[in-house]
Coordinates of C-alpha atoms in Angstrom, one line a residue:
M1 CA 131.8 77.3 -65.3
L2 CA 132.7 74.8 -67.7
R3 CA 130.0 72.2 -69.0
A4 CA 131.0 69.0 -68.3
V5 CA 128.7 64.7 -69.5
D6 CA 130.3 61.7 -68.1
I7 CA 129.5 58.6 -71.1
A8 CA 130.1 55.3 -71.1
S9 CA 129.8 51.8 -72.9
H10 CA 125.9 51.9 -72.6
Q11 CA 126.1 55.4 -75.0
A12 CA 127.8 53.4 -78.4
G13 CA 127.0 54.6 -81.5
I14 CA 127.2 58.8 -79.6
S15 CA 129.7 61.6 -80.8
P16 CA 131.8 63.4 -77.8
A17 CA 132.9 66.0 -80.9
A18 CA 129.0 66.8 -81.4
L19 CA 127.3 66.9 -77.9
D20 CA 127.0 70.5 -76.7
C21 CA 129.4 70.5 -73.7
D22 CA 133.3 71.8 -73.3
I23 CA 134.5 69.0 -71.0
V24 CA 133.1 65.0 -71.5
I25 CA 134.9 62.1 -69.0
I26 CA 134.5 58.8 -70.8
K27 CA 134.0 55.3 -68.0
V28 CA 138.0 53.4 -69.3
S29 CA 137.7 50.7 -66.9
G30 CA 136.5 49.4 -63.8
G31 CA 138.4 46.7 -61.2
T32 CA 141.2 44.8 -62.7
S33 CA 138.8 43.1 -65.8
Y34 CA 136.7 45.7 -67.3
V35 CA 137.4 47.9 -70.0
N36 CA 135.4 50.0 -72.0
P37 CA 135.3 48.9 -75.6
Y38 CA 134.7 52.1 -76.7
W39 CA 136.9 54.8 -74.9
K40 CA 140.1 55.5 -77.5
Q41 CA 137.8 56.2 -80.4
W42 CA 135.8 58.3 -78.0
A43 CA 139.3 59.8 -76.4
G44 CA 140.8 60.8 -79.7
E45 CA 137.3 62.5 -81.4
V46 CA 137.3 64.9 -77.4
L47 CA 141.1 65.9 -78.2
A48 CA 140.9 66.7 -81.9
S49 CA 137.0 68.5 -81.2
G50 CA 139.1 70.7 -78.9
K51 CA 136.7 69.6 -75.5
L52 CA 138.7 68.8 -72.8
L53 CA 138.8 65.6 -71.5
G54 CA 138.3 63.2 -68.2
L55 CA 138.9 59.7 -67.8
Y56 CA 137.6 57.6 -65.1
H57 CA 137.3 54.5 -63.4
Y58 CA 134.8 52.6 -62.0
A59 CA 135.9 51.0 -58.2
C60 CA 135.2 47.4 -57.3
E61 CA 133.7 47.0 -60.6
Y62 CA 131.6 43.7 -60.1
D63 CA 131.8 43.5 -56.6
T64 CA 135.5 42.9 -56.9
E65 CA 138.4 43.8 -54.2
P66 CA 141.5 43.8 -56.5
G67 CA 143.1 46.7 -53.9
G68 CA 143.0 50.2 -54.9
R69 CA 146.9 50.3 -55.4
A70 CA 146.1 47.2 -58.5
E71 CA 143.0 49.2 -59.7
A72 CA 145.5 52.5 -60.3
E73 CA 147.7 50.1 -61.8
Y74 CA 145.2 48.3 -64.2
F75 CA 143.4 52.1 -64.9
W76 CA 147.2 53.4 -66.1
H77 CA 148.0 50.3 -68.6
E78 CA 144.8 51.7 -70.3
V79 CA 145.3 55.0 -70.3
K80 CA 149.3 56.5 -69.8
E81 CA 149.1 57.2 -73.8
Y82 CA 147.1 60.2 -72.9
K83 CA 149.7 61.2 -70.3
G84 CA 149.4 65.2 -69.9
R85 CA 146.1 65.3 -72.0
F86 CA 143.9 64.5 -69.7
V87 CA 142.1 64.1 -65.8
P88 CA 141.9 60.5 -63.8
I89 CA 138.9 60.3 -62.0
L90 CA 137.9 57.4 -59.3
D91 CA 134.7 56.6 -59.1
W92 CA 133.3 55.2 -55.8
E93 CA 130.3 54.9 -55.6
N94 CA 128.1 50.7 -55.1
H95 CA 130.5 48.1 -53.9
A96 CA 133.5 50.4 -53.3
T97 CA 131.4 52.6 -50.6
E98 CA 132.2 48.8 -48.4
M99 CA 135.8 49.3 -48.4
P100 CA 137.7 51.7 -45.9
V101 CA 138.8 54.9 -47.3
S102 CA 142.2 53.9 -47.6
Y103 CA 141.8 51.6 -50.8
A104 CA 140.6 54.7 -51.9
K105 CA 143.7 56.6 -50.6
A106 CA 145.3 53.7 -52.1
F107 CA 144.2 54.5 -55.6
L108 CA 144.6 58.1 -55.7
D109 CA 147.8 58.3 -54.7
R110 CA 149.1 55.7 -57.0
I111 CA 147.4 57.0 -60.1
A112 CA 148.8 60.5 -59.0
E113 CA 152.3 59.2 -59.0
L114 CA 151.9 57.5 -62.2
S115 CA 150.2 60.3 -64.3
G116 CA 151.6 63.5 -62.6
A117 CA 147.7 64.5 -62.7
T118 CA 145.3 65.8 -60.1
P119 CA 142.6 63.0 -59.7
F120 CA 139.2 63.8 -59.5
F121 CA 137.4 61.4 -56.5
Y122 CA 133.7 60.9 -57.4
A123 CA 131.0 60.4 -54.9
F124 CA 127.2 60.4 -54.4
A125 CA 126.8 63.5 -51.6
S126 CA 125.4 61.0 -49.1
N127 CA 128.4 59.2 -48.9
V128 CA 130.7 61.9 -49.0
N129 CA 128.6 63.2 -46.2
S130 CA 128.5 59.9 -43.7
T131 CA 132.0 59.1 -44.7
D132 CA 135.4 60.4 -43.1
Y133 CA 137.0 61.4 -45.7
N134 CA 140.1 63.7 -44.7
S135 CA 142.8 61.4 -46.1
I136 CA 141.6 62.1 -49.8
A137 CA 140.3 65.7 -49.4
H138 CA 143.0 67.0 -50.9
C139 CA 142.2 65.8 -54.4
P140 CA 139.4 68.1 -55.8
L141 CA 134.9 67.0 -55.5
W142 CA 133.1 65.5 -58.0
M143 CA 129.8 65.4 -56.0
A144 CA 126.7 63.6 -57.3
S145 CA 123.2 65.2 -56.3
Y146 CA 120.0 64.5 -58.5
L147 CA 117.5 67.5 -57.8
Y148 CA 113.8 66.6 -58.8
R149 CA 113.6 69.8 -60.2
Y150 CA 117.0 69.4 -62.6
D151 CA 114.8 66.5 -63.9
G152 CA 114.8 66.2 -68.0
A153 CA 116.6 69.5 -68.0
G154 CA 119.3 70.9 -70.3
W155 CA 122.4 73.0 -68.8
V156 CA 122.2 74.9 -66.2
D157 CA 123.7 76.9 -62.9
P158 CA 122.5 73.8 -60.4
V159 CA 121.8 74.6 -56.7
N160 CA 123.3 71.9 -54.3
T161 CA 121.4 71.6 -51.4
W162 CA 124.5 69.3 -49.4
D163 CA 127.6 70.2 -47.6
T164 CA 130.5 68.6 -48.7
G165 CA 132.0 67.0 -45.6
A166 CA 135.7 66.7 -45.8
W167 CA 135.8 69.2 -48.3
N168 CA 135.3 72.9 -48.6
D169 CA 133.6 73.3 -51.6
M170 CA 133.1 70.4 -54.5
T171 CA 135.0 71.0 -57.8
M172 CA 132.6 69.4 -59.7
Y173 CA 128.7 68.5 -59.6
Q174 CA 126.4 66.1 -61.7
Y175 CA 123.0 68.0 -60.5
T176 CA 121.4 65.3 -63.3
S177 CA 120.7 61.7 -64.8
T178 CA 118.5 62.7 -67.0
G179 CA 119.6 65.9 -68.9
Y180 CA 119.2 66.3 -72.9
I181 CA 121.7 68.1 -74.8
D182 CA 122.2 68.6 -78.1
G183 CA 124.0 65.9 -80.2
W184 CA 122.6 63.3 -78.3
G185 CA 119.2 62.1 -78.5
S186 CA 118.8 60.3 -74.9
R187 CA 119.5 60.8 -71.1
L188 CA 122.8 62.1 -69.9
D189 CA 124.3 62.3 -66.4
L190 CA 125.3 66.4 -66.7
S191 CA 128.1 68.4 -64.4
V192 CA 129.1 71.3 -64.3
F193 CA 132.7 72.0 -63.7
Y194 CA 133.8 75.6 -61.1
G195 CA 136.6 76.5 -63.3
N196 CA 137.3 77.5 -66.8
K197 CA 140.3 75.6 -69.0
Y198 CA 143.4 76.7 -67.4
D199 CA 141.8 75.3 -63.9
W200 CA 141.3 71.8 -66.3
K201 CA 144.6 72.2 -67.9
R202 CA 146.1 72.5 -64.5
L203 CA 144.8 68.9 -63.4
E204 CA 146.0 67.4 -66.2
G205 CA 149.7 67.7 -64.5
G206 CA 150.9 68.5 -68.4
S207 CA 151.9 71.7 -70.1
M208 CA 150.4 74.6 -69.4
G209 CA 151.4 75.4 -72.2
S210 CA 154.4 77.2 -73.8
I211 CA 155.6 80.9 -74.6
E212 CA 157.7 80.0 -76.3
K213 CA 156.2 77.1 -78.5
M214 CA 153.8 79.7 -79.1
V215 CA 156.3 81.9 -80.5
Q216 CA 158.5 79.9 -82.2
H217 CA 155.7 77.8 -84.0
A218 CA 153.7 81.5 -85.3
I219 CA 157.5 82.2 -86.0
D220 CA 157.3 79.2 -88.5
I221 CA 153.8 79.6 -90.0
A222 CA 155.9 83.3 -91.2
N223 CA 158.9 81.6 -92.4
D224 CA 156.7 79.4 -94.7
D225 CA 155.5 79.8 -97.2
Y226 CA 153.6 76.9 -97.4
Y227 CA 150.8 79.1 -95.5
G228 CA 149.3 82.3 -96.9
Y229 CA 146.2 84.4 -96.1
S230 CA 143.2 83.4 -96.9
W231 CA 139.9 83.3 -95.0
A232 CA 138.7 80.6 -97.4
D233 CA 141.1 77.7 -95.9
R234 CA 142.1 79.9 -92.3
W235 CA 142.2 76.2 -90.8
D236 CA 144.3 74.5 -92.9
H237 CA 146.3 75.3 -95.7
D238 CA 146.2 78.6 -95.0
R239 CA 145.5 81.1 -91.7
D240 CA 144.1 84.6 -91.4
C241 CA 145.3 86.9 -88.5
S242 CA 142.8 85.2 -85.8
S243 CA 143.6 81.6 -86.8
L244 CA 147.2 82.3 -86.2
M245 CA 146.6 82.9 -83.0
Y246 CA 144.2 80.4 -82.2
D247 CA 146.1 77.7 -84.1
S248 CA 149.6 78.6 -82.2
A249 CA 148.8 79.1 -79.0
D250 CA 147.1 75.2 -79.3
A251 CA 150.1 73.8 -80.5
A252 CA 152.5 75.6 -77.9
G253 CA 149.4 73.6 -75.1
Y254 CA 146.9 76.7 -74.0
A255 CA 143.5 74.9 -73.8
V256 CA 142.3 77.7 -76.6
G257 CA 140.2 75.7 -78.6
R258 CA 141.3 76.0 -82.5
G259 CA 140.0 75.1 -84.9
P260 CA 138.0 73.9 -87.5
D261 CA 135.5 76.6 -85.4
K262 CA 134.3 78.9 -88.7
T263 CA 132.6 80.7 -85.7
R264 CA 136.0 81.6 -84.1
Y265 CA 137.2 85.2 -85.1
T266 CA 138.9 88.3 -83.2
G267 CA 135.7 88.6 -81.6
T268 CA 136.3 85.1 -79.5
M269 CA 139.4 85.7 -78.6
I270 CA 138.8 87.3 -75.0
D271 CA 136.9 84.8 -73.8
D272 CA 138.7 81.4 -74.9
F273 CA 142.3 82.8 -74.3
T274 CA 141.2 84.1 -71.0
G275 CA 139.4 81.2 -70.4
A276 CA 143.3 79.5 -71.0
G277 CA 144.9 81.2 -68.0
F278 CA 146.1 84.6 -70.5
T279 CA 145.4 87.7 -68.8
C280 CA 143.9 90.8 -70.9
Y281 CA 145.3 94.6 -70.3
G282 CA 144.2 97.6 -71.8
F283 CA 146.8 98.1 -74.5
G284 CA 149.5 101.1 -72.4
E285 CA 148.8 99.0 -69.3
V286 CA 151.6 96.9 -69.6
V287 CA 155.7 96.6 -71.1
L288 CA 155.2 94.4 -74.4
Q289 CA 156.8 92.1 -73.6
R290 CA 157.9 88.4 -76.5
G291 CA 154.3 86.5 -76.7
D292 CA 151.7 88.9 -76.1
I293 CA 148.9 88.9 -78.5
L294 CA 147.8 92.0 -80.0
L295 CA 143.9 92.9 -80.2
R296 CA 143.1 95.8 -82.3
D297 CA 138.8 96.3 -82.9
P298 CA 138.0 92.4 -81.6
W299 CA 134.2 93.0 -82.3
G300 CA 134.8 95.4 -85.2
S301 CA 134.9 95.6 -89.4
A302 CA 138.8 96.8 -88.3
G303 CA 139.4 94.0 -86.0
H304 CA 143.1 92.3 -86.0
T305 CA 145.5 90.8 -84.5
E306 CA 149.5 89.7 -84.6
M307 CA 152.1 89.3 -81.6
Y308 CA 154.9 90.7 -79.8
I309 CA 157.8 88.3 -80.9
G310 CA 160.1 91.2 -78.9
G311 CA 162.6 93.5 -80.2
N312 CA 159.8 95.4 -81.4
Q313 CA 158.4 93.2 -84.1
L314 CA 155.3 91.8 -84.8
V315 CA 155.0 88.3 -86.3
G316 CA 151.0 88.0 -87.9
A317 CA 148.6 87.5 -91.0
H318 CA 147.9 90.3 -93.2
S319 CA 146.3 90.1 -96.4
A320 CA 145.6 87.5 -99.3
E321 CA 148.3 88.4 -102.5
D322 CA 145.7 90.7 -103.8
G323 CA 145.0 93.0 -100.8
G324 CA 142.5 90.9 -99.9
V325 CA 140.9 88.4 -98.0
Y326 CA 140.7 85.7 -100.3
G327 CA 143.8 84.3 -101.7
V328 CA 145.4 81.5 -103.9
P329 CA 146.4 78.8 -101.3
G330 CA 149.7 79.6 -100.1
D331 CA 152.3 82.7 -99.8
Q332 CA 152.7 84.8 -103.4
T333 CA 154.1 87.6 -101.2
G334 CA 156.2 86.8 -98.6
N335 CA 154.6 89.1 -97.1
E336 CA 151.0 87.1 -96.3
I337 CA 152.2 85.7 -92.9
S338 CA 155.2 87.3 -92.2
I339 CA 157.8 89.3 -89.4
G340 CA 157.9 92.8 -89.6
P341 CA 158.5 96.1 -87.5
M342 CA 155.3 97.6 -84.4
W343 CA 153.0 99.0 -86.4
G344 CA 149.5 100.2 -86.0
S345 CA 147.0 101.4 -82.7
W346 CA 145.7 98.2 -80.4
D347 CA 142.6 98.2 -78.1
Y348 CA 144.2 94.8 -75.9
V349 CA 147.4 92.4 -74.9
L350 CA 146.2 89.5 -74.1
R351 CA 149.1 88.0 -71.7
P352 CA 150.1 83.8 -72.1
P353 CA 150.1 82.8 -67.5
E354 CA 153.6 82.4 -66.9
G355 CA 152.8 79.8 -64.4
G356 CA 153.9 76.1 -65.5
S357 CA 154.7 77.8 -69.5
M358 CA 157.9 78.6 -68.0
G359 CA 160.5 75.8 -67.5
E360 CA 163.4 75.6 -64.9
W361 CA 166.8 76.6 -64.8
I362 CA 169.1 73.9 -63.6
E363 CA 172.5 74.1 -62.1
K364 CA 175.5 71.4 -62.2
D365 CA 179.0 71.8 -61.3
G366 CA 178.8 75.6 -61.3
K367 CA 177.2 75.1 -65.3
W368 CA 173.6 76.6 -65.7
W369 CA 170.9 74.9 -68.5
Y370 CA 167.1 75.3 -68.9
K371 CA 164.9 72.8 -69.4
H372 CA 161.5 72.8 -71.2
P373 CA 158.6 72.1 -69.3
D374 CA 158.3 68.5 -71.9
G375 CA 161.9 68.1 -70.9
S376 CA 164.0 69.3 -73.8
Y377 CA 166.3 71.9 -73.7
T378 CA 167.9 75.0 -76.1
T379 CA 171.5 73.7 -78.3
N380 CA 173.2 75.4 -80.5
G381 CA 171.2 78.6 -80.0
W382 CA 169.2 81.5 -78.7
E383 CA 166.8 81.0 -76.2
Y384 CA 164.1 84.7 -75.4
I385 CA 164.0 83.5 -71.1
N386 CA 161.7 85.9 -69.0
D387 CA 162.1 88.9 -71.6
R388 CA 166.2 88.1 -71.7
W389 CA 168.3 86.7 -74.3
Y390 CA 170.7 83.9 -74.0
Y391 CA 173.2 81.6 -75.9
F392 CA 173.2 77.4 -75.1
D393 CA 176.2 75.0 -76.5
A394 CA 176.1 72.5 -78.3
D395 CA 175.8 70.3 -74.5
G396 CA 172.9 72.7 -73.4
W397 CA 175.3 74.8 -71.6
M398 CA 174.5 78.1 -70.8
K399 CA 176.9 80.6 -72.4
T400 CA 179.0 84.0 -70.9
G401 CA 181.0 86.7 -71.9
W402 CA 182.1 87.2 -75.2
L403 CA 180.6 85.4 -78.2
A404 CA 180.7 85.5 -81.3
Y405 CA 177.7 84.5 -83.6
N406 CA 177.0 84.6 -87.2
G407 CA 179.4 86.8 -88.3
C408 CA 179.6 89.3 -85.3
W409 CA 180.3 89.8 -81.6
F410 CA 178.0 89.1 -78.5
Y411 CA 178.8 90.0 -74.8
L412 CA 176.9 87.2 -72.1
L413 CA 177.4 88.9 -68.8
P414 CA 179.6 87.1 -67.0
K415 CA 178.8 86.1 -62.9
S416 CA 180.5 88.0 -60.7
A417 CA 179.8 88.7 -57.5
E418 CA 177.5 91.6 -57.9
T419 CA 175.3 89.7 -60.5
G420 CA 175.0 86.6 -57.7
D421 CA 173.1 83.8 -59.8
S422 CA 171.5 86.4 -61.8
Y423 CA 174.2 86.2 -65.4
G424 CA 174.2 85.1 -69.1
Q425 CA 171.7 87.2 -70.3
M426 CA 172.5 89.0 -73.9
L427 CA 173.9 92.5 -72.9
T428 CA 172.5 95.6 -75.5
G429 CA 173.8 99.8 -74.9
W430 CA 176.4 101.3 -73.1
Q431 CA 178.5 98.3 -71.5
R432 CA 182.0 99.0 -69.3
I433 CA 184.4 96.0 -70.0
V434 CA 187.4 94.4 -69.1
Y435 CA 189.3 93.5 -71.8
K436 CA 192.7 92.5 -72.6
S437 CA 193.7 94.4 -69.0
K438 CA 191.5 97.2 -70.0
E439 CA 188.5 98.8 -68.9
S440 CA 186.7 100.3 -72.1
W441 CA 183.9 101.7 -73.1
F442 CA 181.1 99.4 -75.7
W443 CA 177.8 99.8 -77.2
F444 CA 176.2 96.5 -79.0
A445 CA 172.6 97.6 -80.9
D446 CA 169.8 95.6 -79.8
S447 CA 170.4 93.5 -81.0
G448 CA 173.0 92.3 -79.1
E449 CA 175.6 93.2 -82.1
L450 CA 179.0 94.5 -81.2
A451 CA 179.2 98.1 -82.4
Q452 CA 183.3 98.1 -84.3
N453 CA 186.0 99.9 -85.7
G454 CA 183.8 102.7 -87.6
F455 CA 181.7 105.4 -86.6
R456 CA 177.8 105.3 -85.2
S457 CA 175.0 107.1 -84.5
I458 CA 174.2 107.0 -81.0
G459 CA 171.4 108.8 -79.3
G460 CA 171.6 112.2 -82.1
K461 CA 175.9 112.3 -80.8
W462 CA 178.3 110.2 -82.9
Y463 CA 180.9 108.1 -81.6
A464 CA 183.6 106.4 -83.2
F465 CA 185.2 103.0 -82.2
D466 CA 188.4 100.3 -82.8
G467 CA 188.9 97.1 -84.4
D468 CA 188.0 95.5 -80.8
G469 CA 184.9 97.4 -80.2
R470 CA 186.4 100.2 -77.8
M471 CA 184.9 103.2 -77.7
V472 CA 188.1 105.7 -79.0
E473 CA 188.0 107.8 -75.6
D474 CA 191.5 109.9 -76.9
D475 CA 192.7 110.5 -80.2
K476 CA 193.9 108.0 -82.6
E477 CA 194.4 108.1 -86.2
I478 CA 191.5 107.7 -88.5
V479 CA 192.5 105.6 -91.5
V480 CA 190.3 103.8 -94.6
D481 CA 192.1 101.5 -96.9
K482 CA 191.7 101.3 -100.2
S483 CA 188.2 99.9 -100.2
G484 CA 187.0 102.6 -98.3
E485 CA 187.2 101.5 -95.7
V486 CA 187.5 103.2 -91.8
K487 CA 189.3 102.0 -89.6
I488 CA 190.8 103.3 -86.6
A489 CA 194.4 103.2 -86.1

């Protein structure tokens, strides 16, 4: 359950960032002639503070009746630059309740079409229970009903005494218009949202967060010596172990609540990340996959966290240049924030949600490309998708078969009757491949690199490979040239 405040121009002077709440809902417009002069300033403050944002339109402002579609387009003209970062809401009260339900439906359908979001319908309980709203009951209901017991109250888990009409249940409940909370000295409308941050972000219709973007952000920080380890500047110039995880998740679109909240640390990560849709497992309960965040002793003095990036590798912020927790800005050693092999003991795994965070495979003329949630795609490089590596060419098409990359050979599973549409992934280990009309054994390291022209210890045994990478299966002459290089004749 999240705590929501809604504000309008009569709260001029309010600071949304200072309010003790999780969601701020702002009146933007009404009818086709009114715009709240403060809404953009407030919306910027809400997003910058890490709070969730709702934006609402007051139907039939000044008792006008311009039409539901026209009102939706007027509202959208104001808010479109925030697409994917807010939940739109239709405020349906007073004169609007005299309009047919088709008026509200026209607004809701049009704003959903324009925004890609799932809009809320706001109304008082008496109206919800006296009107047939079945045609719009697919939109979540925000219902208002004020009980005397909540006059002057702060945050509570309110009791509702009304039915919810055409809806099975309400998604948000406004239980008082005379509430008082920290951050504002006058009364406010207070509501509770029956869900978590992930549920709210899903209604926004934007990217639900990208596992690959999160991983790449952490890797980029590790590879940039501008960033070092320090508790003193952990949300700006430097990072510590937990702020690196918060920052990377936030940069990828997960609503974990990035700083500069000095109270966030390893001990708040489970609540914050599961609230953003991550799943928490005990270490050892699941096989690790790229993007998993590992936690050790999160509430204790040995608390630490790093991110698993695949290939038995972790990325994390470790310590300052002197081994302590305060240091000179920037990475003085190259290892304050770095990538390295899997190490240590861990207690928990925080796994990011896959629904909405993943992209989409798209086929055209027998070729495939991978569309990211923001519409972009990888070119001239590798991408890790669903625990597998793929390579994309200069035009973004997935490659198959043999690939020469950075002086090494790789093999990307070709399409065949056996693979169907599941092909293209980089292969590792022993593979039986037809090459130059001959079927032979080849061996690829975990990195995908082909073993060639020499000996390799594999599983405690030694194997020889010729210049093409074939395992030597019969007697061949072994030649050592003047440079000392071993070659298979």
